[in-house]
Amino acid sequence: MTELRTTPTPEPASAHPERSVRRASRVTIRDVARTAGVSVATVSKVINGRDGIAEATSARVLRVVEDLGYESSLVAASMRRRRTHVIGVLVAEFEPFALQLLQGVSDSLADTSYDVLAYAGSVSAGDHVGWERRSLSRLAGTLIDGAVLVTPTVALPSASVPVVAIDPHTGSAGPATVDTDNLAGARLATEHLIALGHRRIAHLRGRGDLESARLREQGYRDALADAGIPFDPALIAEGGYRAPEASRGAATLLDLADRPTAVFAANDLSAIETVRVAATRGLRIPDDLSVVGFDDIPEASACEPSLTTVRQPLHRMGAAAVQLLLTMLDGGEAGHHRMPAELIVRGSTRPLPEHT
Amino acid sequence: MTELRTTPTPEPASAHPERSVRRASRVTIRDVARTAGVSVATVSKVINGRDGIAEATSARVLRVVEDLGYESSLVAASMRRRRTHVIGVLVAEFEPFALQLLQGVSDSLADTSYDVLAYAGSVSAGDHVGWERRSLSRLAGTLIDGAVLVTPTVALPSASVPVVAIDPHTGSAGPATVDTDNLAGARLATEHLIALGHRRIAHLRGRGDLESARLREQGYRDALADAGIPFDPALIAEGGYRAPEASRGAATLLDLADRPTAVFAANDLSAIETVRVAATRGLRIPDDLSVVGFDDIPEASACEPSLTTVRQPLHRMGAAAVQLLLTMLDGGEAGHHRMPAELIVRGSTRPLPEHT
DNA sequence: CTGTTAGCGCATTCAC
DNA sequence: GTGAATGCGCTAACAG
């Protein structure tokens, strides 16, 4: 009776012609066991290569597995097993920054026995602060052996698996982290604009809940101070690291009576948005306005004009996070890894014409 | 007794000072129940908003949930429940093409109640043909409600959940699919080169097991035939859609005694690789060699010189896949969705100088 | 060598 | 209203 409930279509998968697109109920280990005429445990042993199984039995089971197209459910297996050999990359949202990191993580995991699982936690939950705790709680301890958290917004409580944070909320506090020298990077960007003769330099802020955003603003202020340029609060607007907010912030700045001649945006996404808004105002880049971004996502060099920006070595950061994670999975201790920032000068900045 | 085994650290999570970076064991529904002084079932009902629970009890439970930072395990929940509200994007590997699609999928799922899970199946398993069946089998029916398969290499047997394939193996055969008009796109690319005066046009093939690769080669041949240019087998090399293979293929072509004046690469990744190899041979792009790619990933416009390519609307393709999937999840029937291809002329192509 | 037993963390009947 | 059973698909001990 319960057998029937488990497998509504008792005939082997290979037998029934797929004329309808109906869902075939999943092939479970019990289907295999029943078809092969052995117990569930035996199948499990064969699958997992445990020894103590007769050659003949093993072969027969494997044949059935092949015939039925059986593959063990990650979920069920992970519930019993210690390690799943899956690394989770937890992001708030799949945007270019996170995707570049993901590529780095994935590439450097290619030589290991780990698979990669990326999870966007706040897609359906809105911009809930604390998405990382939610995601971690849902996946850790069961599905993934370790996690890479991309721009977590809160300090993480001790998790149930090893965790490495990239561009964390609290700077280099807490557990293992990977980040870029945001302060120095922001200085580079601002000093570049100053060197080009700009003095009315605006800043489009990043997300208020991220340490990186705070540091980038600080670097901007420091550079201004060093150059003896007074700080003007009117030249700061909220960009939030994302297009919609950046669009509003950029509009605020560009509609100022005494418009800035340059904008340092807290990341590339908002810099690109600034360029877009400038276009709607009839402003040409870089003739009427210089723009600098941060991150150097592929879109930065792809846009027109190409964006001057501060490069974070995203691919290498992902790889570094993996190294730290593997160390922790091996029982070792992992620390903090800071990457240098690099100014990449492209087409969106130019010297301020003498006729200010 | 069993209580002790389940929770090695019986004290509430909030009680023990996190001085060590030791793993805290996951907070389970039982911890919540015990702390709140109710049964596990009661907690479950409160969490899932079932009615029939005293207001006071409900409030108390919710407080404990908040305090302990409890979140139901996706794994455990998905094993009992019907729907997990998670959509899986299954890819062989996280490369730019797949990542752009992922972004499209994710963005168009933002307004729904679904979360997104991306899984790279062949990371640890090598280039195993059939990764999609393996991944699907591991995740479907348990962890995800539906799946978007990116460039599956085999025709899928009926799966246990709704599935949409993007750029499928078998063209538009089988279940729901989304693809681009590869044949027309390849013609556009080749005709563009022909219009520029090129006649020795090479083709760097895509992955042999993909229909898209076959169609792109066919489009190339068709365009040559229409222009009355004889097909030369020596001008075809394997690119495999990936950098390492493309590198070898490009070298073969560029080291030919009678070198081609233009290369149509089956995708952007191999086109970019061709540009790279050309540089090592001292060839300038586009002066000494014109190169056209396919896909229009962000890297295509980012490279130097920017790449002339055939654009696939990747973001929209991801969104289209989601629409089909949601239809199927709603019990409806979904069909095939074909997107137009568009030639984007950039800096990597130019007219062949008269002095051939 | 193989089958039986006991859960993993959770949701779902059913009794109480 | 609440709580003890039960099972999801699977694996690890332990029996036979």
mmCIF file with all atom_site columns, N, CA and C in Angstrom, chain A residues 57-119:
data_model
loop_
_atom_site.group_PDB
_atom_site.id
_atom_site.type_symbol
_atom_site.label_atom_id
_atom_site.label_alt_id
_atom_site.label_comp_id
_atom_site.label_asym_id
_atom_site.label_entity_id
_atom_site.label_seq_id
_atom_site.pdbx_PDB_ins_code
_atom_site.Cartn_x
_atom_site.Cartn_y
_atom_site.Cartn_z
_atom_site.occupancy
_atom_site.B_iso_or_equiv
_atom_site.pdbx_formal_charge
_atom_site.auth_seq_id
_atom_site.auth_comp_id
_atom_site.auth_asym_id
_atom_site.auth_atom_id
_atom_site.pdbx_PDB_model_num
ATOM 1   N N  . THR A 1 57  ? 26.041 -8.878 -7.285  1.00 0.00 ? 57  THR A N  1
ATOM 2   C CA . THR A 1 57  ? 24.980 -8.014 -6.785  1.00 0.00 ? 57  THR A CA 1
ATOM 3   C C  . THR A 1 57  ? 25.252 -6.564 -7.177  1.00 0.00 ? 57  THR A C  1
ATOM 4   N N  . SER A 1 58  ? 26.468 -6.157 -6.935  1.00 0.00 ? 58  SER A N  1
ATOM 5   C CA . SER A 1 58  ? 26.859 -4.791 -7.239  1.00 0.00 ? 58  SER A CA 1
ATOM 6   C C  . SER A 1 58  ? 26.589 -4.464 -8.707  1.00 0.00 ? 58  SER A C  1
ATOM 7   N N  . ALA A 1 59  ? 27.004 -5.377 -9.575  1.00 0.00 ? 59  ALA A N  1
ATOM 8   C CA . ALA A 1 59  ? 26.824 -5.161 -11.006 1.00 0.00 ? 59  ALA A CA 1
ATOM 9   C C  . ALA A 1 59  ? 25.335 -5.037 -11.351 1.00 0.00 ? 59  ALA A C  1
ATOM 10  N N  . ARG A 1 60  ? 24.563 -5.921 -10.755 1.00 0.00 ? 60  ARG A N  1
ATOM 11  C CA . ARG A 1 60  ? 23.135 -5.909 -11.044 1.00 0.00 ? 60  ARG A CA 1
ATOM 12  C C  . ARG A 1 60  ? 22.500 -4.593 -10.609 1.00 0.00 ? 60  ARG A C  1
ATOM 13  N N  . VAL A 1 61  ? 22.846 -4.169 -9.429  1.00 0.00 ? 61  VAL A N  1
ATOM 14  C CA . VAL A 1 61  ? 22.304 -2.912 -8.916  1.00 0.00 ? 61  VAL A CA 1
ATOM 15  C C  . VAL A 1 61  ? 22.701 -1.743 -9.815  1.00 0.00 ? 61  VAL A C  1
ATOM 16  N N  . LEU A 1 62  ? 23.955 -1.726 -10.181 1.00 0.00 ? 62  LEU A N  1
ATOM 17  C CA . LEU A 1 62  ? 24.429 -0.625 -11.022 1.00 0.00 ? 62  LEU A CA 1
ATOM 18  C C  . LEU A 1 62  ? 23.700 -0.587 -12.362 1.00 0.00 ? 62  LEU A C  1
ATOM 19  N N  . ARG A 1 63  ? 23.378 -1.761 -12.851 1.00 0.00 ? 63  ARG A N  1
ATOM 20  C CA . ARG A 1 63  ? 22.637 -1.823 -14.110 1.00 0.00 ? 63  ARG A CA 1
ATOM 21  C C  . ARG A 1 63  ? 21.256 -1.203 -13.946 1.00 0.00 ? 63  ARG A C  1
ATOM 22  N N  . VAL A 1 64  ? 20.615 -1.558 -12.877 1.00 0.00 ? 64  VAL A N  1
ATOM 23  C CA . VAL A 1 64  ? 19.285 -1.007 -12.613 1.00 0.00 ? 64  VAL A CA 1
ATOM 24  C C  . VAL A 1 64  ? 19.360 0.511  -12.437 1.00 0.00 ? 64  VAL A C  1
ATOM 25  N N  . VAL A 1 65  ? 20.384 0.938  -11.725 1.00 0.00 ? 65  VAL A N  1
ATOM 26  C CA . VAL A 1 65  ? 20.580 2.371  -11.517 1.00 0.00 ? 65  VAL A CA 1
ATOM 27  C C  . VAL A 1 65  ? 20.670 3.062  -12.869 1.00 0.00 ? 65  VAL A C  1
ATOM 28  N N  . GLU A 1 66  ? 21.440 2.468  -13.734 1.00 0.00 ? 66  GLU A N  1
ATOM 29  C CA . GLU A 1 66  ? 21.619 3.021  -15.075 1.00 0.00 ? 66  GLU A CA 1
ATOM 30  C C  . GLU A 1 66  ? 20.290 3.041  -15.832 1.00 0.00 ? 66  GLU A C  1
ATOM 31  N N  . ASP A 1 67  ? 19.611 1.921  -15.798 1.00 0.00 ? 67  ASP A N  1
ATOM 32  C CA . ASP A 1 67  ? 18.344 1.794  -16.521 1.00 0.00 ? 67  ASP A CA 1
ATOM 33  C C  . ASP A 1 67  ? 17.317 2.807  -16.057 1.00 0.00 ? 67  ASP A C  1
ATOM 34  N N  . LEU A 1 68  ? 17.208 2.942  -14.775 1.00 0.00 ? 68  LEU A N  1
ATOM 35  C CA . LEU A 1 68  ? 16.197 3.825  -14.223 1.00 0.00 ? 68  LEU A CA 1
ATOM 36  C C  . LEU A 1 68  ? 16.636 5.281  -14.193 1.00 0.00 ? 68  LEU A C  1
ATOM 37  N N  . GLY A 1 69  ? 17.907 5.508  -14.458 1.00 0.00 ? 69  GLY A N  1
ATOM 38  C CA . GLY A 1 69  ? 18.417 6.872  -14.412 1.00 0.00 ? 69  GLY A CA 1
ATOM 39  C C  . GLY A 1 69  ? 18.378 7.420  -12.999 1.00 0.00 ? 69  GLY A C  1
ATOM 40  N N  . TYR A 1 70  ? 18.713 6.571  -12.070 1.00 0.00 ? 70  TYR A N  1
ATOM 41  C CA . TYR A 1 70  ? 18.649 6.993  -10.674 1.00 0.00 ? 70  TYR A CA 1
ATOM 42  C C  . TYR A 1 70  ? 19.870 7.824  -10.277 1.00 0.00 ? 70  TYR A C  1
ATOM 43  N N  . GLU A 1 71  ? 19.634 8.799  -9.456  1.00 0.00 ? 71  GLU A N  1
ATOM 44  C CA . GLU A 1 71  ? 20.712 9.591  -8.868  1.00 0.00 ? 71  GLU A CA 1
ATOM 45  C C  . GLU A 1 71  ? 20.239 9.969  -7.475  1.00 0.00 ? 71  GLU A C  1
ATOM 46  N N  . SER A 1 72  ? 21.096 9.802  -6.510  1.00 0.00 ? 72  SER A N  1
ATOM 47  C CA . SER A 1 72  ? 20.651 10.044 -5.145  1.00 0.00 ? 72  SER A CA 1
ATOM 48  C C  . SER A 1 72  ? 20.283 11.505 -4.931  1.00 0.00 ? 72  SER A C  1
ATOM 49  N N  . SER A 1 73  ? 19.270 11.720 -4.153  1.00 0.00 ? 73  SER A N  1
ATOM 50  C CA . SER A 1 73  ? 18.828 13.078 -3.876  1.00 0.00 ? 73  SER A CA 1
ATOM 51  C C  . SER A 1 73  ? 19.796 13.769 -2.933  1.00 0.00 ? 73  SER A C  1
ATOM 52  N N  . LEU A 1 74  ? 20.287 14.907 -3.391  1.00 0.00 ? 74  LEU A N  1
ATOM 53  C CA . LEU A 1 74  ? 21.221 15.676 -2.581  1.00 0.00 ? 74  LEU A CA 1
ATOM 54  C C  . LEU A 1 74  ? 20.623 15.968 -1.219  1.00 0.00 ? 74  LEU A C  1
ATOM 55  N N  . VAL A 1 75  ? 19.368 16.309 -1.241  1.00 0.00 ? 75  VAL A N  1
ATOM 56  C CA . VAL A 1 75  ? 18.673 16.689 -0.017  1.00 0.00 ? 75  VAL A CA 1
ATOM 57  C C  . VAL A 1 75  ? 18.646 15.555 0.998   1.00 0.00 ? 75  VAL A C  1
ATOM 58  N N  . ALA A 1 76  ? 18.161 14.430 0.552   1.00 0.00 ? 76  ALA A N  1
ATOM 59  C CA . ALA A 1 76  ? 18.041 13.310 1.475   1.00 0.00 ? 76  ALA A CA 1
ATOM 60  C C  . ALA A 1 76  ? 19.411 12.851 1.953   1.00 0.00 ? 76  ALA A C  1
ATOM 61  N N  . ALA A 1 77  ? 20.349 12.794 1.031   1.00 0.00 ? 77  ALA A N  1
ATOM 62  C CA . ALA A 1 77  ? 21.680 12.326 1.391   1.00 0.00 ? 77  ALA A CA 1
ATOM 63  C C  . ALA A 1 77  ? 22.320 13.266 2.410   1.00 0.00 ? 77  ALA A C  1
ATOM 64  N N  . SER A 1 78  ? 22.137 14.561 2.174   1.00 0.00 ? 78  SER A N  1
ATOM 65  C CA . SER A 1 78  ? 22.787 15.530 3.038   1.00 0.00 ? 78  SER A CA 1
ATOM 66  C C  . SER A 1 78  ? 22.211 15.510 4.436   1.00 0.00 ? 78  SER A C  1
ATOM 67  N N  . MET A 1 79  ? 21.033 14.961 4.556   1.00 0.00 ? 79  MET A N  1
ATOM 68  C CA . MET A 1 79  ? 20.401 14.950 5.869   1.00 0.00 ? 79  MET A CA 1
ATOM 69  C C  . MET A 1 79  ? 21.037 13.890 6.761   1.00 0.00 ? 79  MET A C  1
ATOM 70  N N  . ARG A 1 80  ? 21.545 12.888 6.135   1.00 0.00 ? 80  ARG A N  1
ATOM 71  C CA . ARG A 1 80  ? 22.151 11.817 6.909   1.00 0.00 ? 80  ARG A CA 1
ATOM 72  C C  . ARG A 1 80  ? 23.671 11.939 6.981   1.00 0.00 ? 80  ARG A C  1
ATOM 73  N N  . ARG A 1 81  ? 24.220 12.397 5.891   1.00 0.00 ? 81  ARG A N  1
ATOM 74  C CA . ARG A 1 81  ? 25.661 12.402 5.769   1.00 0.00 ? 81  ARG A CA 1
ATOM 75  C C  . ARG A 1 81  ? 26.282 13.599 6.459   1.00 0.00 ? 81  ARG A C  1
ATOM 76  N N  . ARG A 1 82  ? 27.574 13.476 6.694   1.00 0.00 ? 82  ARG A N  1
ATOM 77  C CA . ARG A 1 82  ? 28.294 14.590 7.267   1.00 0.00 ? 82  ARG A CA 1
ATOM 78  C C  . ARG A 1 82  ? 28.544 15.669 6.216   1.00 0.00 ? 82  ARG A C  1
ATOM 79  N N  . ARG A 1 83  ? 29.248 15.283 5.193   1.00 0.00 ? 83  ARG A N  1
ATOM 80  C CA . ARG A 1 83  ? 29.637 16.263 4.182   1.00 0.00 ? 83  ARG A CA 1
ATOM 81  C C  . ARG A 1 83  ? 28.892 16.037 2.876   1.00 0.00 ? 83  ARG A C  1
ATOM 82  N N  . THR A 1 84  ? 28.537 17.123 2.257   1.00 0.00 ? 84  THR A N  1
ATOM 83  C CA . THR A 1 84  ? 27.798 17.028 0.992   1.00 0.00 ? 84  THR A CA 1
ATOM 84  C C  . THR A 1 84  ? 28.697 17.328 -0.195  1.00 0.00 ? 84  THR A C  1
ATOM 85  N N  . HIS A 1 85  ? 29.878 17.874 0.098   1.00 0.00 ? 85  HIS A N  1
ATOM 86  C CA . HIS A 1 85  ? 30.787 18.291 -0.973  1.00 0.00 ? 85  HIS A CA 1
ATOM 87  C C  . HIS A 1 85  ? 30.163 19.359 -1.857  1.00 0.00 ? 85  HIS A C  1
ATOM 88  N N  . VAL A 1 86  ? 29.412 20.210 -1.224  1.00 0.00 ? 86  VAL A N  1
ATOM 89  C CA . VAL A 1 86  ? 28.840 21.346 -1.933  1.00 0.00 ? 86  VAL A CA 1
ATOM 90  C C  . VAL A 1 86  ? 29.174 22.613 -1.150  1.00 0.00 ? 86  VAL A C  1
ATOM 91  N N  . ILE A 1 87  ? 29.678 23.604 -1.870  1.00 0.00 ? 87  ILE A N  1
ATOM 92  C CA . ILE A 1 87  ? 29.979 24.897 -1.265  1.00 0.00 ? 87  ILE A CA 1
ATOM 93  C C  . ILE A 1 87  ? 28.895 25.874 -1.680  1.00 0.00 ? 87  ILE A C  1
ATOM 94  N N  . GLY A 1 88  ? 28.378 26.619 -0.745  1.00 0.00 ? 88  GLY A N  1
ATOM 95  C CA . GLY A 1 88  ? 27.333 27.585 -1.068  1.00 0.00 ? 88  GLY A CA 1
ATOM 96  C C  . GLY A 1 88  ? 27.881 28.986 -1.222  1.00 0.00 ? 88  GLY A C  1
ATOM 97  N N  . VAL A 1 89  ? 27.419 29.668 -2.239  1.00 0.00 ? 89  VAL A N  1
ATOM 98  C CA . VAL A 1 89  ? 27.736 31.083 -2.376  1.00 0.00 ? 89  VAL A CA 1
ATOM 99  C C  . VAL A 1 89  ? 26.425 31.818 -2.153  1.00 0.00 ? 89  VAL A C  1
ATOM 100 N N  . LEU A 1 90  ? 26.351 32.528 -1.055  1.00 0.00 ? 90  LEU A N  1
ATOM 101 C CA . LEU A 1 90  ? 25.101 33.184 -0.675  1.00 0.00 ? 90  LEU A CA 1
ATOM 102 C C  . LEU A 1 90  ? 25.147 34.663 -1.005  1.00 0.00 ? 90  LEU A C  1
ATOM 103 N N  . VAL A 1 91  ? 24.235 35.098 -1.834  1.00 0.00 ? 91  VAL A N  1
ATOM 104 C CA . VAL A 1 91  ? 24.197 36.499 -2.228  1.00 0.00 ? 91  VAL A CA 1
ATOM 105 C C  . VAL A 1 91  ? 22.804 37.055 -1.968  1.00 0.00 ? 91  VAL A C  1
ATOM 106 N N  . ALA A 1 92  ? 22.725 38.383 -1.876  1.00 0.00 ? 92  ALA A N  1
ATOM 107 C CA . ALA A 1 92  ? 21.422 39.000 -1.684  1.00 0.00 ? 92  ALA A CA 1
ATOM 108 C C  . ALA A 1 92  ? 20.675 38.954 -3.006  1.00 0.00 ? 92  ALA A C  1
ATOM 109 N N  . GLU A 1 93  ? 21.446 39.065 -4.069  1.00 0.00 ? 93  GLU A N  1
ATOM 110 C CA . GLU A 1 93  ? 20.856 39.255 -5.386  1.00 0.00 ? 93  GLU A CA 1
ATOM 111 C C  . GLU A 1 93  ? 21.907 38.927 -6.432  1.00 0.00 ? 93  GLU A C  1
ATOM 112 N N  . PHE A 1 94  ? 21.496 38.410 -7.553  1.00 0.00 ? 94  PHE A N  1
ATOM 113 C CA . PHE A 1 94  ? 22.467 38.120 -8.604  1.00 0.00 ? 94  PHE A CA 1
ATOM 114 C C  . PHE A 1 94  ? 22.726 39.360 -9.447  1.00 0.00 ? 94  PHE A C  1
ATOM 115 N N  . GLU A 1 95  ? 23.654 40.185 -9.025  1.00 0.00 ? 95  GLU A N  1
ATOM 116 C CA . GLU A 1 95  ? 24.046 41.350 -9.821  1.00 0.00 ? 95  GLU A CA 1
ATOM 117 C C  . GLU A 1 95  ? 25.505 41.152 -10.238 1.00 0.00 ? 95  GLU A C  1
ATOM 118 N N  . PRO A 1 96  ? 25.998 41.994 -11.151 1.00 0.00 ? 96  PRO A N  1
ATOM 119 C CA . PRO A 1 96  ? 27.314 41.744 -11.750 1.00 0.00 ? 96  PRO A CA 1
ATOM 120 C C  . PRO A 1 96  ? 28.438 41.522 -10.742 1.00 0.00 ? 96  PRO A C  1
ATOM 121 N N  . PHE A 1 97  ? 28.453 42.304 -9.690  1.00 0.00 ? 97  PHE A N  1
ATOM 122 C CA . PHE A 1 97  ? 29.507 42.172 -8.690  1.00 0.00 ? 97  PHE A CA 1
ATOM 123 C C  . PHE A 1 97  ? 29.528 40.762 -8.121  1.00 0.00 ? 97  PHE A C  1
ATOM 124 N N  . ALA A 1 98  ? 28.385 40.303 -7.682  1.00 0.00 ? 98  ALA A N  1
ATOM 125 C CA . ALA A 1 98  ? 28.293 38.974 -7.095  1.00 0.00 ? 98  ALA A CA 1
ATOM 126 C C  . ALA A 1 98  ? 28.593 37.887 -8.126  1.00 0.00 ? 98  ALA A C  1
ATOM 127 N N  . LEU A 1 99  ? 28.168 38.120 -9.346  1.00 0.00 ? 99  LEU A N  1
ATOM 128 C CA . LEU A 1 99  ? 28.367 37.110 -10.373 1.00 0.00 ? 99  LEU A CA 1
ATOM 129 C C  . LEU A 1 99  ? 29.845 36.939 -10.710 1.00 0.00 ? 99  LEU A C  1
ATOM 130 N N  . GLN A 1 100 ? 30.605 38.038 -10.683 1.00 0.00 ? 100 GLN A N  1
ATOM 131 C CA . GLN A 1 100 ? 32.040 37.931 -10.942 1.00 0.00 ? 100 GLN A CA 1
ATOM 132 C C  . GLN A 1 100 ? 32.715 37.130 -9.835  1.00 0.00 ? 100 GLN A C  1
ATOM 133 N N  . LEU A 1 101 ? 32.308 37.410 -8.615  1.00 0.00 ? 101 LEU A N  1
ATOM 134 C CA . LEU A 1 101 ? 32.862 36.669 -7.490  1.00 0.00 ? 101 LEU A CA 1
ATOM 135 C C  . LEU A 1 101 ? 32.522 35.187 -7.621  1.00 0.00 ? 101 LEU A C  1
ATOM 136 N N  . LEU A 1 102 ? 31.285 34.940 -7.987  1.00 0.00 ? 102 LEU A N  1
ATOM 137 C CA . LEU A 1 102 ? 30.821 33.566 -8.144  1.00 0.00 ? 102 LEU A CA 1
ATOM 138 C C  . LEU A 1 102 ? 31.680 32.817 -9.154  1.00 0.00 ? 102 LEU A C  1
ATOM 139 N N  . GLN A 1 103 ? 32.019 33.517 -10.214 1.00 0.00 ? 103 GLN A N  1
ATOM 140 C CA . GLN A 1 103 ? 32.867 32.897 -11.222 1.00 0.00 ? 103 GLN A CA 1
ATOM 141 C C  . GLN A 1 103 ? 34.233 32.542 -10.636 1.00 0.00 ? 103 GLN A C  1
ATOM 142 N N  . GLY A 1 104 ? 34.768 33.455 -9.843  1.00 0.00 ? 104 GLY A N  1
ATOM 143 C CA . GLY A 1 104 ? 36.054 33.194 -9.214  1.00 0.00 ? 104 GLY A CA 1
ATOM 144 C C  . GLY A 1 104 ? 35.980 31.999 -8.278  1.00 0.00 ? 104 GLY A C  1
ATOM 145 N N  . VAL A 1 105 ? 34.939 31.949 -7.509  1.00 0.00 ? 105 VAL A N  1
ATOM 146 C CA . VAL A 1 105 ? 34.751 30.838 -6.577  1.00 0.00 ? 105 VAL A CA 1
ATOM 147 C C  . VAL A 1 105 ? 34.651 29.531 -7.340  1.00 0.00 ? 105 VAL A C  1
ATOM 148 N N  . SER A 1 106 ? 33.803 29.552 -8.334  1.00 0.00 ? 106 SER A N  1
ATOM 149 C CA . SER A 1 106 ? 33.552 28.350 -9.117  1.00 0.00 ? 106 SER A CA 1
ATOM 150 C C  . SER A 1 106 ? 34.810 27.855 -9.817  1.00 0.00 ? 106 SER A C  1
ATOM 151 N N  . ASP A 1 107 ? 35.530 28.773 -10.434 1.00 0.00 ? 107 ASP A N  1
ATOM 152 C CA . ASP A 1 107 ? 36.740 28.385 -11.158 1.00 0.00 ? 107 ASP A CA 1
ATOM 153 C C  . ASP A 1 107 ? 37.758 27.741 -10.243 1.00 0.00 ? 107 ASP A C  1
ATOM 154 N N  . SER A 1 108 ? 37.930 28.294 -9.058  1.00 0.00 ? 108 SER A N  1
ATOM 155 C CA . SER A 1 108 ? 38.985 27.764 -8.212  1.00 0.00 ? 108 SER A CA 1
ATOM 156 C C  . SER A 1 108 ? 38.514 26.521 -7.459  1.00 0.00 ? 108 SER A C  1
ATOM 157 N N  . LEU A 1 109 ? 37.258 26.177 -7.639  1.00 0.00 ? 109 LEU A N  1
ATOM 158 C CA . LEU A 1 109 ? 36.753 24.960 -7.026  1.00 0.00 ? 109 LEU A CA 1
ATOM 159 C C  . LEU A 1 109 ? 36.731 23.831 -8.055  1.00 0.00 ? 109 LEU A C  1
ATOM 160 N N  . ALA A 1 110 ? 37.085 24.184 -9.278  1.00 0.00 ? 110 ALA A N  1
ATOM 161 C CA . ALA A 1 110 ? 36.999 23.224 -10.377 1.00 0.00 ? 110 ALA A CA 1
ATOM 162 C C  . ALA A 1 110 ? 37.933 22.033 -10.168 1.00 0.00 ? 110 ALA A C  1
ATOM 163 N N  . ASP A 1 111 ? 39.047 22.282 -9.521  1.00 0.00 ? 111 ASP A N  1
ATOM 164 C CA . ASP A 1 111 ? 40.020 21.208 -9.353  1.00 0.00 ? 111 ASP A CA 1
ATOM 165 C C  . ASP A 1 111 ? 39.753 20.371 -8.106  1.00 0.00 ? 111 ASP A C  1
ATOM 166 N N  . THR A 1 112 ? 38.786 20.792 -7.328  1.00 0.00 ? 112 THR A N  1
ATOM 167 C CA . THR A 1 112 ? 38.499 20.056 -6.104  1.00 0.00 ? 112 THR A CA 1
ATOM 168 C C  . THR A 1 112 ? 37.291 19.156 -6.328  1.00 0.00 ? 112 THR A C  1
ATOM 169 N N  . SER A 1 113 ? 36.879 18.514 -5.294  1.00 0.00 ? 113 SER A N  1
ATOM 170 C CA . SER A 1 113 ? 35.738 17.616 -5.429  1.00 0.00 ? 113 SER A CA 1
ATOM 171 C C  . SER A 1 113 ? 34.441 18.320 -5.028  1.00 0.00 ? 113 SER A C  1
ATOM 172 N N  . TYR A 1 114 ? 34.494 19.626 -4.907  1.00 0.00 ? 114 TYR A N  1
ATOM 173 C CA . TYR A 1 114 ? 33.301 20.357 -4.477  1.00 0.00 ? 114 TYR A CA 1
ATOM 174 C C  . TYR A 1 114 ? 32.461 20.868 -5.637  1.00 0.00 ? 114 TYR A C  1
ATOM 175 N N  . ASP A 1 115 ? 31.148 20.810 -5.447  1.00 0.00 ? 115 ASP A N  1
ATOM 176 C CA . ASP A 1 115 ? 30.235 21.451 -6.376  1.00 0.00 ? 115 ASP A CA 1
ATOM 177 C C  . ASP A 1 115 ? 29.874 22.816 -5.800  1.00 0.00 ? 115 ASP A C  1
ATOM 178 N N  . VAL A 1 116 ? 29.333 23.661 -6.653  1.00 0.00 ? 116 VAL A N  1
ATOM 179 C CA . VAL A 1 116 ? 28.981 25.001 -6.208  1.00 0.00 ? 116 VAL A CA 1
ATOM 180 C C  . VAL A 1 116 ? 27.486 25.248 -6.324  1.00 0.00 ? 116 VAL A C  1
ATOM 181 N N  . LEU A 1 117 ? 26.976 25.844 -5.273  1.00 0.00 ? 117 LEU A N  1
ATOM 182 C CA . LEU A 1 117 ? 25.562 26.162 -5.209  1.00 0.00 ? 117 LEU A CA 1
ATOM 183 C C  . LEU A 1 117 ? 25.454 27.638 -4.880  1.00 0.00 ? 117 LEU A C  1
ATOM 184 N N  . ALA A 1 118 ? 24.760 28.397 -5.722  1.00 0.00 ? 118 ALA A N  1
ATOM 185 C CA . ALA A 1 118 ? 24.597 29.822 -5.440  1.00 0.00 ? 118 ALA A CA 1
ATOM 186 C C  . ALA A 1 118 ? 23.147 30.080 -5.079  1.00 0.00 ? 118 ALA A C  1
ATOM 187 N N  . TYR A 1 119 ? 22.959 30.849 -4.042  1.00 0.00 ? 119 TYR A N  1
ATOM 188 C CA . TYR A 1 119 ? 21.602 31.075 -3.563  1.00 0.00 ? 119 TYR A CA 1
ATOM 189 C C  . TYR A 1 119 ? 21.340 32.560 -3.363  1.00 0.00 ? 119 TYR A C  1
#
